[in-house]
mmCIF file of C-alpha atoms and ligand atoms in Angstrom:
data_model
loop_
_atom_site.group_PDB
_atom_site.id
_atom_site.type_symbol
_atom_site.label_atom_id
_atom_site.label_comp_id
_atom_site.label_asym_id
_atom_site.label_seq_id
_atom_site.Cartn_x
_atom_site.Cartn_y
_atom_site.Cartn_z
ATOM 1 C CA MET G 1 25.118 -40.861 -67.712
ATOM 2 C CA HIS G 2 26.325 -40.468 -64.040
ATOM 3 C CA LYS G 3 27.155 -37.213 -62.356
ATOM 4 C CA ASN G 4 30.312 -35.300 -62.834
ATOM 5 C CA PHE G 5 32.214 -32.867 -60.453
ATOM 6 C CA LYS G 6 30.793 -29.784 -62.107
ATOM 7 C CA ASN G 7 27.231 -31.003 -61.422
ATOM 8 C CA ILE G 8 28.279 -31.024 -57.644
ATOM 9 C CA LEU G 9 29.884 -27.675 -57.740
ATOM 10 C CA GLU G 10 26.744 -26.188 -59.494
ATOM 11 C CA MET G 11 24.569 -27.513 -56.759
ATOM 12 C CA LYS G 12 25.942 -24.995 -54.310
ATOM 13 C CA GLY G 13 23.430 -22.599 -52.880
ATOM 14 C CA LYS G 14 20.745 -24.367 -54.880
ATOM 15 C CA GLU G 15 20.265 -27.791 -53.568
ATOM 16 C CA LYS G 16 21.665 -29.841 -50.650
ATOM 17 C CA ILE G 17 24.119 -32.385 -51.763
ATOM 18 C CA THR G 18 23.719 -35.986 -50.495
ATOM 19 C CA VAL G 19 26.878 -38.169 -49.931
ATOM 20 C CA LEU G 20 27.101 -41.747 -48.542
ATOM 21 C CA THR G 21 30.179 -43.890 -48.461
ATOM 22 C CA GLY G 22 30.172 -47.187 -50.558
ATOM 23 C CA TYR G 23 32.815 -49.805 -50.806
ATOM 24 C CA ASP G 24 31.028 -52.524 -52.798
ATOM 25 C CA SER G 25 28.879 -53.060 -55.620
ATOM 26 C CA THR G 26 25.747 -54.367 -54.029
ATOM 27 C CA MET G 27 25.601 -51.539 -51.589
ATOM 28 C CA VAL G 28 26.339 -48.997 -54.120
ATOM 29 C CA THR G 29 23.522 -50.158 -56.383
ATOM 30 C CA LEU G 30 21.191 -49.747 -53.531
ATOM 31 C CA CYS G 31 22.582 -46.070 -52.562
ATOM 32 C CA ASP G 32 22.937 -44.934 -56.097
ATOM 33 C CA GLN G 33 20.242 -42.213 -55.602
ATOM 34 C CA VAL G 34 22.649 -40.052 -53.527
ATOM 35 C CA ASP G 35 24.609 -37.354 -55.516
ATOM 36 C CA VAL G 36 28.250 -38.780 -54.344
ATOM 37 C CA ILE G 37 29.414 -42.190 -53.455
ATOM 38 C CA LEU G 38 32.354 -41.800 -51.318
ATOM 39 C CA VAL G 39 34.869 -44.751 -51.334
ATOM 40 C CA GLY G 40 35.993 -43.502 -48.086
ATOM 41 C CA ASP G 41 39.191 -45.062 -46.371
ATOM 42 C CA SER G 42 36.698 -45.736 -43.477
ATOM 43 C CA ALA G 43 36.525 -49.106 -45.420
ATOM 44 C CA GLY G 44 39.485 -49.907 -43.152
ATOM 45 C CA MET G 45 37.152 -50.023 -40.186
ATOM 46 C CA VAL G 46 33.819 -50.909 -41.485
ATOM 47 C CA MET G 47 34.963 -53.569 -44.054
ATOM 48 C CA LEU G 48 38.627 -54.677 -42.919
ATOM 49 C CA GLY G 49 37.986 -54.562 -39.270
ATOM 50 C CA TYR G 50 40.881 -52.199 -38.608
ATOM 51 C CA GLU G 51 40.798 -50.007 -35.704
ATOM 52 C CA ASN G 52 41.304 -46.790 -37.550
ATOM 53 C CA THR G 53 42.220 -45.828 -41.273
ATOM 54 C CA SER G 54 46.028 -45.736 -40.899
ATOM 55 C CA SER G 55 46.570 -49.232 -42.237
ATOM 56 C CA VAL G 56 44.721 -48.959 -45.463
ATOM 57 C CA THR G 57 46.717 -49.247 -48.626
ATOM 58 C CA MET G 58 46.352 -48.042 -52.173
ATOM 59 C CA GLU G 59 45.626 -51.772 -53.213
ATOM 60 C CA ASP G 60 42.796 -51.698 -50.718
ATOM 61 C CA MET G 61 41.286 -48.304 -52.252
ATOM 62 C CA ILE G 62 41.690 -49.691 -55.778
ATOM 63 C CA ARG G 63 39.829 -52.788 -55.021
ATOM 64 C CA PHE G 64 36.955 -50.921 -53.151
ATOM 65 C CA THR G 65 36.873 -48.366 -56.094
ATOM 66 C CA THR G 66 36.435 -51.008 -58.649
ATOM 67 C CA ALA G 67 33.728 -52.597 -56.795
ATOM 68 C CA ALA G 68 31.866 -49.264 -56.169
ATOM 69 C CA LYS G 69 32.203 -48.413 -59.978
ATOM 70 C CA ASN G 70 30.553 -51.671 -60.957
ATOM 71 C CA GLY G 71 27.443 -50.825 -58.822
ATOM 72 C CA ARG G 72 27.023 -47.222 -59.898
ATOM 73 C CA LYS G 73 24.742 -45.792 -62.476
ATOM 74 C CA ASN G 74 24.140 -42.096 -61.459
ATOM 75 C CA SER G 75 26.267 -41.052 -58.501
ATOM 76 C CA LEU G 76 29.706 -39.248 -58.708
ATOM 77 C CA ILE G 77 32.281 -41.549 -57.437
ATOM 78 C CA VAL G 78 35.072 -40.021 -55.054
ATOM 79 C CA SER G 79 37.737 -42.182 -53.709
ATOM 80 C CA ASP G 80 40.013 -41.429 -50.688
ATOM 81 C CA LEU G 81 43.830 -41.191 -51.287
ATOM 82 C CA PRO G 82 44.971 -43.227 -48.304
ATOM 83 C CA ILE G 83 47.531 -42.249 -45.625
ATOM 84 C CA ASN G 84 51.167 -42.040 -47.093
ATOM 85 C CA SER G 85 49.818 -42.181 -50.787
ATOM 86 C CA TYR G 86 50.174 -38.376 -51.301
ATOM 87 C CA ASN G 87 53.303 -37.343 -49.422
ATOM 88 C CA THR G 88 54.959 -35.913 -52.718
ATOM 89 C CA LYS G 89 53.437 -34.361 -55.717
ATOM 90 C CA LYS G 90 54.631 -37.358 -57.835
ATOM 91 C CA ASP G 91 53.043 -39.949 -55.389
ATOM 92 C CA ALA G 92 49.749 -37.894 -55.398
ATOM 93 C CA VAL G 93 49.422 -37.597 -59.074
ATOM 94 C CA GLU G 94 50.356 -41.254 -59.735
ATOM 95 C CA ASN G 95 48.060 -42.738 -57.037
ATOM 96 C CA SER G 96 45.211 -40.261 -58.023
ATOM 97 C CA LEU G 97 45.559 -41.758 -61.577
ATOM 98 C CA LYS G 98 45.309 -45.359 -60.306
ATOM 99 C CA LEU G 99 42.022 -44.590 -58.485
ATOM 100 C CA ILE G 100 40.653 -42.898 -61.600
ATOM 101 C CA GLU G 101 41.782 -46.031 -63.658
ATOM 102 C CA ALA G 102 39.795 -48.199 -61.165
ATOM 103 C CA GLY G 103 36.816 -46.166 -61.650
ATOM 104 C CA ALA G 104 36.730 -43.028 -59.358
ATOM 105 C CA ASP G 105 35.737 -39.555 -60.943
ATOM 106 C CA ALA G 106 37.656 -37.735 -58.419
ATOM 107 C CA VAL G 107 39.898 -38.145 -55.462
ATOM 108 C CA LYS G 108 39.694 -36.877 -51.639
ATOM 109 C CA LEU G 109 42.601 -36.070 -49.321
ATOM 110 C CA GLU G 110 42.991 -34.698 -46.058
ATOM 111 C CA GLY G 111 44.667 -31.486 -44.818
ATOM 112 C CA GLY G 112 44.787 -27.737 -45.132
ATOM 113 C CA LYS G 113 47.502 -25.467 -46.297
ATOM 114 C CA GLU G 114 50.214 -28.090 -45.844
ATOM 115 C CA VAL G 115 48.793 -30.113 -48.795
ATOM 116 C CA ALA G 116 47.911 -27.046 -50.897
ATOM 117 C CA GLU G 117 50.645 -27.578 -53.459
ATOM 118 C CA ILE G 118 49.813 -31.352 -53.582
ATOM 119 C CA ILE G 119 46.096 -30.707 -54.473
ATOM 120 C CA LYS G 120 47.304 -28.204 -57.072
ATOM 121 C CA SER G 121 49.482 -30.746 -58.800
ATOM 122 C CA ILE G 122 46.594 -33.343 -58.794
ATOM 123 C CA THR G 123 44.086 -30.693 -60.258
ATOM 124 C CA GLU G 124 46.798 -29.603 -62.764
ATOM 125 C CA ALA G 125 46.764 -33.303 -64.091
ATOM 126 C CA LYS G 126 42.992 -32.869 -64.750
ATOM 127 C CA ILE G 127 41.844 -34.966 -61.620
ATOM 128 C CA PRO G 128 39.046 -33.397 -59.586
ATOM 129 C CA VAL G 129 39.892 -33.253 -55.841
ATOM 130 C CA MET G 130 37.693 -32.983 -52.690
ATOM 131 C CA GLY G 131 39.343 -31.675 -49.700
ATOM 132 C CA HIS G 132 38.809 -32.596 -46.054
ATOM 133 C CA LEU G 133 39.191 -30.475 -43.111
ATOM 134 C CA GLY G 134 38.432 -30.465 -39.357
ATOM 135 C CA LEU G 135 38.901 -33.786 -37.876
ATOM 136 C CA LEU G 136 41.464 -35.752 -39.971
ATOM 137 C CA PRO G 137 40.977 -39.382 -39.242
ATOM 138 C CA GLN G 138 44.202 -40.233 -41.058
ATOM 139 C CA THR G 139 46.340 -38.513 -38.587
ATOM 140 C CA ALA G 140 44.008 -37.642 -35.527
ATOM 141 C CA GLN G 141 45.142 -38.722 -32.142
ATOM 142 C CA LYS G 142 41.603 -38.017 -30.523
ATOM 143 C CA TYR G 143 38.129 -37.523 -32.037
ATOM 144 C CA THR G 144 37.325 -34.106 -30.877
ATOM 145 C CA VAL G 145 35.336 -31.199 -32.162
ATOM 146 C CA GLN G 146 37.303 -28.737 -34.296
ATOM 147 C CA GLY G 147 37.006 -25.017 -34.547
ATOM 148 C CA LYS G 148 35.924 -24.580 -31.014
ATOM 149 C CA THR G 149 38.234 -21.577 -30.293
ATOM 150 C CA LYS G 150 38.625 -18.328 -32.129
ATOM 151 C CA ASP G 151 42.208 -19.123 -33.255
ATOM 152 C CA SER G 152 41.444 -22.643 -34.391
ATOM 153 C CA ALA G 153 38.458 -21.370 -36.140
ATOM 154 C CA LEU G 154 40.594 -18.691 -37.971
ATOM 155 C CA GLU G 155 43.025 -21.363 -39.037
ATOM 156 C CA LEU G 156 40.150 -23.641 -40.403
ATOM 157 C CA ILE G 157 38.715 -20.810 -42.177
ATOM 158 C CA GLU G 158 42.076 -19.832 -43.721
ATOM 159 C CA ASP G 159 42.815 -23.553 -44.610
ATOM 160 C CA ALA G 160 39.537 -23.649 -46.500
ATOM 161 C CA GLU G 161 40.159 -20.514 -48.512
ATOM 162 C CA ILE G 162 43.755 -21.725 -49.452
ATOM 163 C CA ILE G 163 42.728 -25.183 -50.625
ATOM 164 C CA THR G 164 39.645 -23.723 -52.449
ATOM 165 C CA LYS G 165 42.392 -21.512 -54.318
ATOM 166 C CA SER G 166 44.251 -24.791 -54.944
ATOM 167 C CA GLY G 167 41.392 -26.106 -56.963
ATOM 168 C CA VAL G 168 39.264 -28.540 -54.785
ATOM 169 C CA PHE G 169 35.653 -28.801 -56.169
ATOM 170 C CA SER G 170 34.233 -29.301 -52.633
ATOM 171 C CA ILE G 171 35.390 -29.721 -49.080
ATOM 172 C CA VAL G 172 34.326 -32.243 -46.419
ATOM 173 C CA LEU G 173 34.031 -30.654 -42.971
ATOM 174 C CA GLU G 174 34.503 -33.251 -40.249
ATOM 175 C CA MET G 175 33.435 -32.674 -36.765
ATOM 176 C CA VAL G 176 33.670 -28.794 -37.253
ATOM 177 C CA SER G 177 31.572 -26.561 -34.927
ATOM 178 C CA SER G 178 28.483 -25.504 -36.663
ATOM 179 C CA GLN G 179 29.027 -21.791 -36.438
ATOM 180 C CA VAL G 180 32.519 -22.336 -38.086
ATOM 181 C CA ALA G 181 30.955 -24.568 -40.649
ATOM 182 C CA LYS G 182 28.404 -21.980 -41.488
ATOM 183 C CA ILE G 183 31.073 -19.175 -41.916
ATOM 184 C CA ILE G 184 33.281 -21.444 -44.180
ATOM 185 C CA THR G 185 30.099 -22.332 -46.276
ATOM 186 C CA GLU G 186 29.410 -18.725 -46.593
ATOM 187 C CA LYS G 187 33.007 -17.541 -47.472
ATOM 188 C CA ILE G 188 34.146 -20.042 -50.031
ATOM 189 C CA SER G 189 32.786 -20.626 -53.466
ATOM 190 C CA VAL G 190 32.889 -24.621 -53.440
ATOM 191 C CA PRO G 191 30.495 -26.724 -51.631
ATOM 192 C CA THR G 192 31.074 -27.853 -48.052
ATOM 193 C CA ILE G 193 30.033 -31.397 -47.136
ATOM 194 C CA GLY G 194 29.469 -31.826 -43.503
ATOM 195 C CA ILE G 195 29.722 -34.737 -41.194
ATOM 196 C CA GLY G 196 29.376 -33.814 -37.762
ATOM 197 C CA SER G 197 29.414 -30.033 -38.888
ATOM 198 C CA GLY G 198 25.825 -29.068 -38.622
ATOM 199 C CA LYS G 199 22.998 -27.967 -40.997
ATOM 200 C CA PHE G 200 24.485 -25.171 -42.655
ATOM 201 C CA CYS G 201 26.847 -27.150 -44.935
ATOM 202 C CA ASP G 202 25.921 -27.399 -48.501
ATOM 203 C CA GLY G 203 25.831 -31.284 -48.233
ATOM 204 C CA GLN G 204 26.014 -33.831 -45.602
ATOM 205 C CA VAL G 205 28.022 -37.232 -45.678
ATOM 206 C CA LEU G 206 27.664 -40.409 -43.535
ATOM 207 C CA VAL G 207 29.252 -43.544 -43.329
ATOM 208 C CA VAL G 208 26.678 -45.916 -44.964
ATOM 209 C CA HIS G 209 27.265 -48.516 -42.187
ATOM 210 C CA ASP G 210 26.553 -45.987 -39.377
ATOM 211 C CA MET G 211 23.333 -44.767 -41.202
ATOM 212 C CA LEU G 212 21.983 -48.218 -41.690
ATOM 213 C CA GLY G 213 23.024 -49.353 -38.080
ATOM 214 C CA LEU G 214 25.336 -51.950 -39.306
ATOM 215 C CA PHE G 215 28.538 -50.777 -37.490
ATOM 216 C CA GLU G 216 28.021 -51.187 -33.847
ATOM 217 C CA LYS G 217 31.735 -50.684 -32.474
ATOM 218 C CA ILE G 218 31.368 -46.897 -32.503
ATOM 219 C CA LYS G 219 28.391 -44.454 -32.526
ATOM 220 C CA PRO G 220 29.311 -40.950 -33.070
ATOM 221 C CA LYS G 221 26.654 -38.421 -31.952
ATOM 222 C CA PHE G 222 26.242 -37.047 -35.506
ATOM 223 C CA ALA G 223 25.806 -40.459 -37.245
ATOM 224 C CA LYS G 224 21.949 -40.727 -37.171
ATOM 225 C CA ARG G 225 20.851 -44.336 -37.641
ATOM 226 C CA TYR G 226 17.864 -44.771 -40.191
ATOM 227 C CA LEU G 227 17.729 -48.307 -39.797
ATOM 228 C CA SER G 228 18.789 -51.098 -37.354
ATOM 229 C CA LEU G 229 20.164 -53.511 -39.969
ATOM 230 C CA ALA G 230 22.439 -55.211 -37.508
ATOM 231 C CA ASP G 231 19.340 -56.395 -35.449
ATOM 232 C CA GLU G 232 17.795 -57.458 -38.494
ATOM 233 C CA ILE G 233 20.680 -59.479 -39.714
ATOM 234 C CA ARG G 234 20.942 -61.071 -36.412
ATOM 235 C CA ASN G 235 17.174 -62.070 -36.384
ATOM 236 C CA ALA G 236 17.475 -63.523 -39.837
ATOM 237 C CA VAL G 237 20.708 -65.527 -38.991
ATOM 238 C CA LYS G 238 18.828 -66.763 -35.917
ATOM 239 C CA SER G 239 15.892 -67.940 -37.995
ATOM 240 C CA TYR G 240 18.003 -69.539 -40.621
ATOM 241 C CA THR G 241 20.131 -71.570 -37.841
ATOM 242 C CA ILE G 242 16.745 -72.768 -36.286
ATOM 243 C CA GLU G 243 15.349 -73.828 -39.447
ATOM 244 C CA VAL G 244 18.411 -75.835 -40.455
ATOM 245 C CA LYS G 245 18.764 -77.434 -37.197
ATOM 246 C CA GLU G 246 15.161 -78.653 -37.000
ATOM 247 C CA GLN G 247 15.097 -79.502 -40.685
ATOM 248 C CA LYS G 248 12.695 -76.935 -41.876
ATOM 249 C CA PHE G 249 14.903 -75.378 -44.344
ATOM 250 C CA PRO G 250 15.442 -76.308 -47.251
ATOM 251 C CA ASP G 251 11.712 -77.195 -48.090
ATOM 252 C CA ILE G 252 10.475 -78.697 -51.386
ATOM 253 C CA GLU G 253 10.256 -75.381 -52.864
ATOM 254 C CA ASN G 254 14.097 -74.761 -52.445
ATOM 255 C CA GLU G 255 15.263 -78.071 -53.942
ATOM 256 C CA PHE G 256 15.807 -79.575 -57.428
ATOM 257 C CA GLN G 257 14.466 -82.997 -58.371
ATOM 258 C CA MET G 258 15.470 -85.462 -61.139
ATOM 259 C CA GLU G 259 12.865 -87.037 -63.378
ATOM 260 C CA GLU G 260 11.030 -89.928 -61.596
ATOM 261 C CA SER G 261 11.888 -92.384 -64.537
ATOM 262 C CA GLU G 262 15.584 -91.533 -64.371
ATOM 263 C CA TYR G 263 15.395 -91.764 -60.482
ATOM 264 C CA ASN G 264 13.985 -95.368 -60.844
ATOM 265 C CA LYS G 265 16.777 -96.408 -63.271
ATOM 266 C CA LEU G 266 19.389 -95.184 -61.058
ATOM 267 C CA ARG G 267 17.831 -96.841 -58.052
ATOM 268 C CA LYS G 268 17.871 -100.115 -60.037
ATOM 269 C CA GLU G 269 21.514 -99.796 -61.236
ATOM 270 C CA ILE G 270 22.952 -99.080 -57.584
ATOM 271 C CA GLU G 271 20.748 -101.555 -55.642
HETATM 272 O O1 KIV J 1 36.630 -42.211 -44.899
HETATM 273 C C1 KIV J 1 35.525 -41.769 -44.972
HETATM 274 O O2 KIV J 1 34.373 -42.265 -44.829
HETATM 275 C C2 KIV J 1 35.408 -40.310 -44.931
HETATM 276 C C3 KIV J 1 34.051 -39.630 -44.281
HETATM 277 C C4 KIV J 1 34.001 -39.784 -42.946
HETATM 278 C C5 KIV J 1 34.037 -38.361 -44.686
HETATM 279 O O3 KIV J 1 36.462 -39.571 -44.944
#
């Protein structure tokens, strides 16, 4: 049985929560030991080659969610509501239901007090919601650290408290100064999941392509690389190319042969 949102909620203060993004069944099968697979709209950049997340559609997210669900056995699946899919309560609930039908266990959306009523309407429809505060990639003009001044920090803390009241079961804190992330983590009853927000959060999330060293276009300071998969792939492709050009691949163990007697009959027939 895979995890549910209550399992994640109950981990606060007991055990750190691990989250990785996942958009396809092969990768999700490999990453399924983490607590949560986030079908993030970062798929727009790492899977679809867009510059940012602003062109990602519901159709995209439904397709990636289905693929993620097909690879998962253990983790909770949370899918991002893409930009403009939750502008009204009606849209938010209808689109959340579509992601749940595609295989998500919960949805995530970006924003603070301005989306509090939207979050409430989704949770009232019995769909668990993960919040997202700090840097909001769907609308951000620049990627800068959030909560660096007293006033911006107070606003973030207030937002976290408001959306907790609206019913989120956890909140992603993206690029929030670590002191503010610590205060929020201590103040609210639901787990905080940090990305570039320091070690005091209740859990951590990374984009799997960053973590594996697959995505080379940008390398944020917080995105620790545990592998250099891009180099490994390039080396493998180079070996393959050389072997095909030099006729070393395929070898005898990679091919299929017909029976000698059948082959002889064939030769006779065509000669
Ligand atoms: O879309 C995404 O991958 C995200 C993470 C960066 C938290 O929202």
